[in-house]
mmCIF file of C-alpha atoms in Angstrom:
data_model
loop_
_atom_site.group_PDB
_atom_site.id
_atom_site.type_symbol
_atom_site.label_atom_id
_atom_site.label_comp_id
_atom_site.label_asym_id
_atom_site.label_seq_id
_atom_site.Cartn_x
_atom_site.Cartn_y
_atom_site.Cartn_z
ATOM 1 C CA MET A 70 87.020 -7.491 -66.521
ATOM 2 C CA ASN A 71 88.323 -7.676 -63.054
ATOM 3 C CA GLY A 72 91.464 -5.493 -62.245
ATOM 4 C CA TYR A 73 91.936 -2.271 -64.387
ATOM 5 C CA GLU A 74 94.140 -2.398 -67.348
ATOM 6 C CA LYS A 75 96.702 0.426 -67.028
ATOM 7 C CA ALA A 76 99.289 -0.030 -64.237
ATOM 8 C CA LEU A 77 99.754 2.994 -61.840
ATOM 9 C CA ILE A 78 103.199 4.356 -62.331
ATOM 10 C CA VAL A 79 104.499 5.746 -59.074
ATOM 11 C CA SER A 80 107.913 7.371 -58.819
ATOM 12 C CA ASN A 81 110.202 6.135 -56.092
ATOM 13 C CA ASP A 82 110.096 9.522 -54.257
ATOM 14 C CA VAL A 83 106.160 9.098 -54.157
ATOM 15 C CA ALA A 84 106.375 5.757 -52.756
ATOM 16 C CA THR A 85 108.918 6.541 -50.174
ATOM 17 C CA HIS A 86 106.674 9.571 -49.212
ATOM 18 C CA ILE A 87 103.682 7.387 -48.740
ATOM 19 C CA GLN A 88 105.744 4.952 -46.844
ATOM 20 C CA ASN A 89 107.142 7.607 -44.399
ATOM 21 C CA HIS A 90 103.863 9.125 -43.986
ATOM 22 C CA GLY A 91 102.204 5.775 -43.039
ATOM 23 C CA ARG A 92 105.142 5.234 -40.571
ATOM 24 C CA GLU A 93 104.996 8.758 -38.923
ATOM 25 C CA THR A 94 101.203 8.665 -38.296
ATOM 26 C CA TYR A 95 100.979 4.843 -37.020
ATOM 27 C CA PRO A 96 99.116 3.791 -35.306
ATOM 28 C CA ASN A 97 96.657 6.172 -36.871
ATOM 29 C CA GLU A 98 95.876 6.366 -40.589
ATOM 30 C CA CYS A 99 97.420 8.764 -42.865
ATOM 31 C CA CYS A 100 96.004 10.283 -46.086
ATOM 32 C CA GLY A 101 97.124 12.398 -48.919
ATOM 33 C CA ALA A 102 96.476 13.367 -52.586
ATOM 34 C CA LEU A 103 98.154 11.797 -55.654
ATOM 35 C CA ILE A 104 98.811 14.136 -58.363
ATOM 36 C CA GLY A 105 100.221 13.367 -61.878
ATOM 37 C CA ILE A 106 99.063 12.938 -65.295
ATOM 38 C CA GLY A 107 97.374 9.944 -67.076
ATOM 39 C CA ASN A 108 98.513 7.063 -64.906
ATOM 40 C CA PHE A 109 101.724 8.554 -63.733
ATOM 41 C CA VAL A 110 101.771 9.889 -60.060
ATOM 42 C CA GLY A 111 104.775 12.304 -59.842
ATOM 43 C CA GLU A 112 103.750 14.083 -56.745
ATOM 44 C CA CYS A 113 101.749 13.459 -53.562
ATOM 45 C CA LEU A 114 100.709 15.768 -50.835
ATOM 46 C CA SER A 115 100.260 14.729 -47.289
ATOM 47 C CA LEU A 116 96.913 15.894 -45.933
ATOM 48 C CA PRO A 117 95.592 16.032 -42.394
ATOM 49 C CA ASN A 118 93.338 13.168 -41.333
ATOM 50 C CA THR A 119 90.311 15.067 -39.933
ATOM 51 C CA THR A 120 88.152 12.156 -39.147
ATOM 52 C CA GLU A 121 86.096 12.454 -35.680
ATOM 53 C CA GLU A 122 85.388 8.764 -35.715
ATOM 54 C CA GLY A 123 88.735 7.498 -34.529
ATOM 55 C CA PRO A 124 91.928 7.899 -36.682
ATOM 56 C CA ARG A 125 93.040 4.436 -36.166
ATOM 57 C CA ARG A 126 90.615 2.995 -38.458
ATOM 58 C CA ARG A 127 89.180 5.954 -40.296
ATOM 59 C CA PHE A 128 90.508 8.851 -42.471
ATOM 60 C CA LEU A 129 88.669 11.991 -43.674
ATOM 61 C CA VAL A 130 90.061 14.682 -46.145
ATOM 62 C CA ASN A 131 87.896 17.581 -45.468
ATOM 63 C CA PRO A 132 86.367 19.885 -48.357
ATOM 64 C CA HIS A 133 88.773 22.549 -47.898
ATOM 65 C CA ASP A 134 91.942 20.498 -48.173
ATOM 66 C CA TYR A 135 90.330 18.598 -51.203
ATOM 67 C CA ARG A 136 89.824 21.871 -52.944
ATOM 68 C CA ALA A 137 93.377 22.987 -52.206
ATOM 69 C CA ALA A 138 94.820 19.797 -53.537
ATOM 70 C CA GLU A 139 92.802 19.990 -56.679
ATOM 71 C CA ARG A 140 93.554 23.636 -57.202
ATOM 72 C CA HIS A 141 97.342 22.734 -56.647
ATOM 73 C CA ALA A 142 97.199 20.089 -59.201
ATOM 74 C CA THR A 143 95.525 22.249 -61.831
ATOM 75 C CA GLU A 144 97.878 25.194 -61.168
ATOM 76 C CA SER A 145 100.817 22.822 -61.708
ATOM 77 C CA GLY A 146 99.366 21.696 -64.983
ATOM 78 C CA TYR A 147 98.533 18.180 -63.543
ATOM 79 C CA THR A 148 95.502 16.287 -62.427
ATOM 80 C CA LEU A 149 94.295 15.130 -59.227
ATOM 81 C CA ILE A 150 94.658 11.425 -59.913
ATOM 82 C CA GLY A 151 93.387 10.219 -56.549
ATOM 83 C CA PHE A 152 94.377 9.527 -52.877
ATOM 84 C CA TYR A 153 96.381 7.334 -50.620
ATOM 85 C CA HIS A 154 95.750 6.201 -47.150
ATOM 86 C CA SER A 155 97.137 3.653 -44.601
ATOM 87 C CA HIS A 156 95.757 0.763 -43.063
ATOM 88 C CA PRO A 157 97.536 0.236 -39.781
ATOM 89 C CA ASP A 158 97.713 -3.349 -38.789
ATOM 90 C CA HIS A 159 95.285 -4.246 -41.493
ATOM 91 C CA PRO A 160 96.034 -5.702 -45.027
ATOM 92 C CA ALA A 161 96.162 -3.110 -47.877
ATOM 93 C CA ARG A 162 92.809 -3.971 -49.224
ATOM 94 C CA PRO A 163 89.859 -1.635 -49.390
ATOM 95 C CA SER A 164 87.178 -2.058 -46.861
ATOM 96 C CA GLN A 165 83.454 -1.810 -47.178
ATOM 97 C CA TYR A 166 83.796 1.690 -45.649
ATOM 98 C CA ASP A 167 86.344 2.700 -48.438
ATOM 99 C CA LEU A 168 83.822 1.333 -51.017
ATOM 100 C CA ALA A 169 80.857 3.284 -49.513
ATOM 101 C CA HIS A 170 82.845 6.419 -49.707
ATOM 102 C CA ALA A 171 84.720 6.043 -53.111
ATOM 103 C CA TRP A 172 84.551 8.122 -56.050
ATOM 104 C CA PRO A 173 84.822 7.064 -59.791
ATOM 105 C CA GLU A 174 87.799 7.842 -61.854
ATOM 106 C CA PHE A 175 89.976 8.295 -58.867
ATOM 107 C CA THR A 176 92.828 5.828 -58.058
ATOM 108 C CA TYR A 177 93.112 4.729 -54.374
ATOM 109 C CA VAL A 178 96.373 3.691 -53.127
ATOM 110 C CA ILE A 179 96.562 1.788 -49.821
ATOM 111 C CA ILE A 180 99.510 0.985 -47.862
ATOM 112 C CA ALA A 181 99.525 -1.492 -44.915
ATOM 113 C CA VAL A 182 101.496 -0.518 -41.827
ATOM 114 C CA GLU A 183 102.194 -3.559 -39.696
ATOM 115 C CA LYS A 184 103.464 -2.769 -36.158
ATOM 116 C CA GLY A 185 104.813 0.711 -37.350
ATOM 117 C CA LYS A 186 106.578 -0.874 -40.454
ATOM 118 C CA PRO A 187 105.307 0.091 -44.007
ATOM 119 C CA GLY A 188 104.213 -3.066 -45.952
ATOM 120 C CA ALA A 189 102.354 -3.648 -49.064
ATOM 121 C CA MET A 190 101.215 -1.024 -51.233
ATOM 122 C CA THR A 191 98.244 -1.593 -53.560
ATOM 123 C CA SER A 192 96.116 0.459 -55.929
ATOM 124 C CA TRP A 193 92.402 0.263 -56.635
ATOM 125 C CA ARG A 194 89.679 1.886 -58.701
ATOM 126 C CA LEU A 195 85.972 1.923 -58.182
ATOM 127 C CA ARG A 196 83.728 -0.055 -60.579
ATOM 128 C CA GLU A 197 81.235 2.019 -62.698
ATOM 129 C CA ASP A 198 78.398 0.438 -60.918
ATOM 130 C CA ARG A 199 79.968 1.151 -57.367
ATOM 131 C CA SER A 200 79.660 -2.530 -56.594
ATOM 132 C CA ALA A 201 83.403 -3.068 -55.735
ATOM 133 C CA PHE A 202 86.783 -2.160 -56.424
ATOM 134 C CA ASP A 203 89.281 -3.647 -58.836
ATOM 135 C CA GLU A 204 92.837 -3.905 -58.211
ATOM 136 C CA GLY A 205 95.767 -2.771 -60.541
ATOM 137 C CA HIS A 206 99.377 -3.101 -60.743
ATOM 138 C CA ILE A 207 101.744 -0.629 -59.308
ATOM 139 C CA GLU A 208 105.089 0.022 -61.214
ATOM 140 C CA ARG A 209 107.770 1.953 -59.607
ATOM 141 C CA ARG A 210 110.094 4.293 -61.551
ATOM 142 C CA ASN A 211 113.167 6.234 -60.572
ATOM 143 C CA GLY A 212 112.573 9.777 -59.546
ATOM 144 C CA MET B 154 68.988 32.121 -65.183
ATOM 145 C CA ALA B 155 71.890 29.678 -65.430
ATOM 146 C CA ASN B 156 74.537 29.383 -62.840
ATOM 147 C CA ASP B 157 78.050 27.873 -62.815
ATOM 148 C CA VAL B 158 78.510 24.739 -61.313
ATOM 149 C CA LEU B 159 82.071 23.568 -60.556
ATOM 150 C CA ILE B 160 82.564 19.975 -61.268
ATOM 151 C CA PRO B 161 85.312 17.880 -59.114
ATOM 152 C CA THR B 162 87.874 15.960 -61.039
ATOM 153 C CA PRO B 163 86.276 12.430 -60.502
ATOM 154 C CA LEU B 164 82.835 13.627 -62.082
ATOM 155 C CA ARG B 165 84.262 15.470 -64.935
ATOM 156 C CA ALA B 166 84.107 12.429 -67.148
ATOM 157 C CA TYR B 167 80.344 12.505 -66.941
ATOM 158 C CA VAL B 168 79.922 16.119 -68.155
ATOM 159 C CA GLY B 169 81.922 15.999 -71.270
ATOM 160 C CA LYS B 170 85.340 16.360 -69.305
ATOM 161 C CA GLN B 171 84.317 19.941 -68.281
ATOM 162 C CA ASP B 172 85.141 21.659 -65.018
ATOM 163 C CA VAL B 173 82.390 24.129 -65.084
ATOM 164 C CA VAL B 174 78.803 23.536 -66.470
ATOM 165 C CA GLN B 175 76.044 26.059 -66.577
ATOM 166 C CA VAL B 176 72.679 24.891 -65.328
ATOM 167 C CA ASP B 177 69.282 26.715 -64.393
ATOM 168 C CA GLY B 178 67.578 26.377 -60.977
ATOM 169 C CA GLU B 179 65.735 28.642 -58.388
ATOM 170 C CA THR B 180 67.063 26.510 -55.495
ATOM 171 C CA VAL B 181 70.162 24.392 -55.122
ATOM 172 C CA GLY B 182 68.156 21.264 -55.074
ATOM 173 C CA GLU B 183 66.369 22.312 -58.419
ATOM 174 C CA LEU B 184 69.683 23.038 -60.031
ATOM 175 C CA LEU B 185 71.173 19.709 -58.976
ATOM 176 C CA GLN B 186 67.969 17.799 -60.218
ATOM 177 C CA ASN B 187 68.446 19.802 -63.498
ATOM 178 C CA LEU B 188 72.127 18.866 -63.637
ATOM 179 C CA THR B 189 71.400 15.184 -63.143
ATOM 180 C CA ALA B 190 68.790 15.215 -65.723
ATOM 181 C CA LYS B 191 71.025 16.793 -68.237
ATOM 182 C CA TYR B 192 74.035 14.398 -67.267
ATOM 183 C CA SER B 193 72.227 11.389 -66.090
ATOM 184 C CA GLU B 194 75.394 9.314 -65.282
ATOM 185 C CA LEU B 195 75.813 11.760 -62.293
ATOM 186 C CA GLN B 196 72.846 10.607 -60.532
ATOM 187 C CA ASN B 197 74.390 7.373 -59.139
ATOM 188 C CA HIS B 198 77.374 9.318 -57.699
ATOM 189 C CA LEU B 199 75.515 12.315 -56.100
ATOM 190 C CA TYR B 200 72.380 10.604 -54.799
ATOM 191 C CA ASN B 201 71.629 7.299 -52.950
ATOM 192 C CA GLU B 202 68.941 4.602 -53.628
ATOM 193 C CA ASP B 203 66.451 6.869 -51.598
ATOM 194 C CA GLY B 204 67.160 10.014 -53.773
ATOM 195 C CA ARG B 205 68.979 11.786 -51.073
ATOM 196 C CA LEU B 206 72.430 13.487 -51.613
ATOM 197 C CA ARG B 207 75.104 11.036 -50.449
ATOM 198 C CA SER B 208 76.480 12.107 -47.284
ATOM 199 C CA PHE B 209 79.988 12.464 -48.623
ATOM 200 C CA VAL B 210 78.911 14.909 -51.247
ATOM 201 C CA ASN B 211 79.306 18.593 -50.262
ATOM 202 C CA VAL B 212 77.561 21.275 -51.913
ATOM 203 C CA TYR B 213 78.705 24.888 -51.620
ATOM 204 C CA LEU B 214 77.054 27.983 -52.717
ATOM 205 C CA ASN B 215 79.828 30.346 -53.117
ATOM 206 C CA ASP B 216 81.926 29.554 -49.988
ATOM 207 C CA ASP B 217 79.235 28.287 -47.812
ATOM 208 C CA ASP B 218 78.160 24.664 -47.248
ATOM 209 C CA ILE B 219 74.597 24.433 -48.029
ATOM 210 C CA ARG B 220 74.079 22.165 -44.834
ATOM 211 C CA TYR B 221 74.439 25.396 -42.826
ATOM 212 C CA LEU B 222 72.207 27.498 -45.090
ATOM 213 C CA GLN B 223 68.758 26.039 -46.120
ATOM 214 C CA LYS B 224 70.140 22.579 -47.435
ATOM 215 C CA GLU B 225 68.759 21.892 -50.893
ATOM 216 C CA ASP B 226 66.157 24.606 -50.425
ATOM 217 C CA THR B 227 68.659 27.360 -50.451
ATOM 218 C CA PRO B 228 67.739 29.808 -52.999
ATOM 219 C CA VAL B 229 70.208 30.626 -55.890
ATOM 220 C CA ALA B 230 70.640 34.133 -57.071
ATOM 221 C CA GLU B 231 72.109 35.465 -60.448
ATOM 222 C CA GLY B 232 75.972 35.055 -60.358
ATOM 223 C CA ASP B 233 76.145 32.623 -57.467
ATOM 224 C CA THR B 234 78.531 29.621 -58.138
ATOM 225 C CA ILE B 235 77.797 26.238 -56.949
ATOM 226 C CA SER B 236 80.650 23.765 -56.217
ATOM 227 C CA ILE B 237 80.371 20.096 -55.628
ATOM 228 C CA VAL B 238 83.077 19.054 -53.455
ATOM 229 C CA PRO B 239 83.943 15.400 -52.512
ATOM 230 C CA SER B 240 84.662 14.312 -49.033
ATOM 231 C CA VAL B 241 87.191 11.624 -49.374
ATOM 232 C CA ALA B 242 86.972 9.138 -46.668
ATOM 233 C CA GLY B 243 87.872 5.456 -45.803
ATOM 234 C CA GLY B 244 89.363 3.274 -43.288
ATOM 235 C CA THR B 245 89.767 -0.410 -42.293
ATOM 236 C CA GLY B 246 87.061 -3.191 -42.008
ATOM 237 C CA SER B 247 85.704 -5.875 -44.126
ATOM 238 C CA VAL B 248 87.093 -5.965 -47.539
ATOM 239 C CA ALA B 249 85.256 -4.738 -50.593
ATOM 240 C CA THR B 250 87.030 -6.049 -53.760
ATOM 241 C CA GLY B 251 85.883 -7.812 -56.685
ATOM 242 C CA LEU B 252 87.709 -10.778 -58.132
ATOM 243 C CA SER B 253 90.841 -8.749 -58.900
ATOM 244 C CA ARG B 254 93.517 -9.981 -61.092
#
């Protein structure tokens, strides 16, 4: 099938955090970890964009920060669900570069930031055969 | 001799939802080959079509990135822990989606 079945449930606090992070780092890309349980994201962690390829169109979470985020999730009794990043002045759709670097099982949230203003927020998962991403719904909840 | 291999969250589904598995190997490369032989679904996510480790797959021997040791020829000793750590990266460019929704 195309599109994955379960909606990603995102608390309003998390959605606001991602929007603010995208606004603050504009025109560069922001990135961070999504933490929660199942398909619910209850917390997110802003992470440094450590890319050396130009942060206006690339992001990189270094292994040290990845390990810290995974450890934080585990110690909190939750799971590292995936990562978010922004697309400054680009649509909230994953690129070929995103695809080449994607991991299975993770959910990727992308927020478009147009001229510094946060816009559409979308959610994606890598297909099992790594051929493409499928989009899922995002549901926002209070909290 | 079996060593602990720490499995990151996105790959745990392919190893019976374990976060640590035990695998034999004299070198890091041999150990990873044995890992993918035992859990074949990992192959596609750790190695590219040329059989080389994907560039965004980081492998640590204890606290050291094997790129700064002897890469996949790095010897493994009893008690060493091997960690597979994803580099998470992305950015803008041409889109790569299926026929979603």
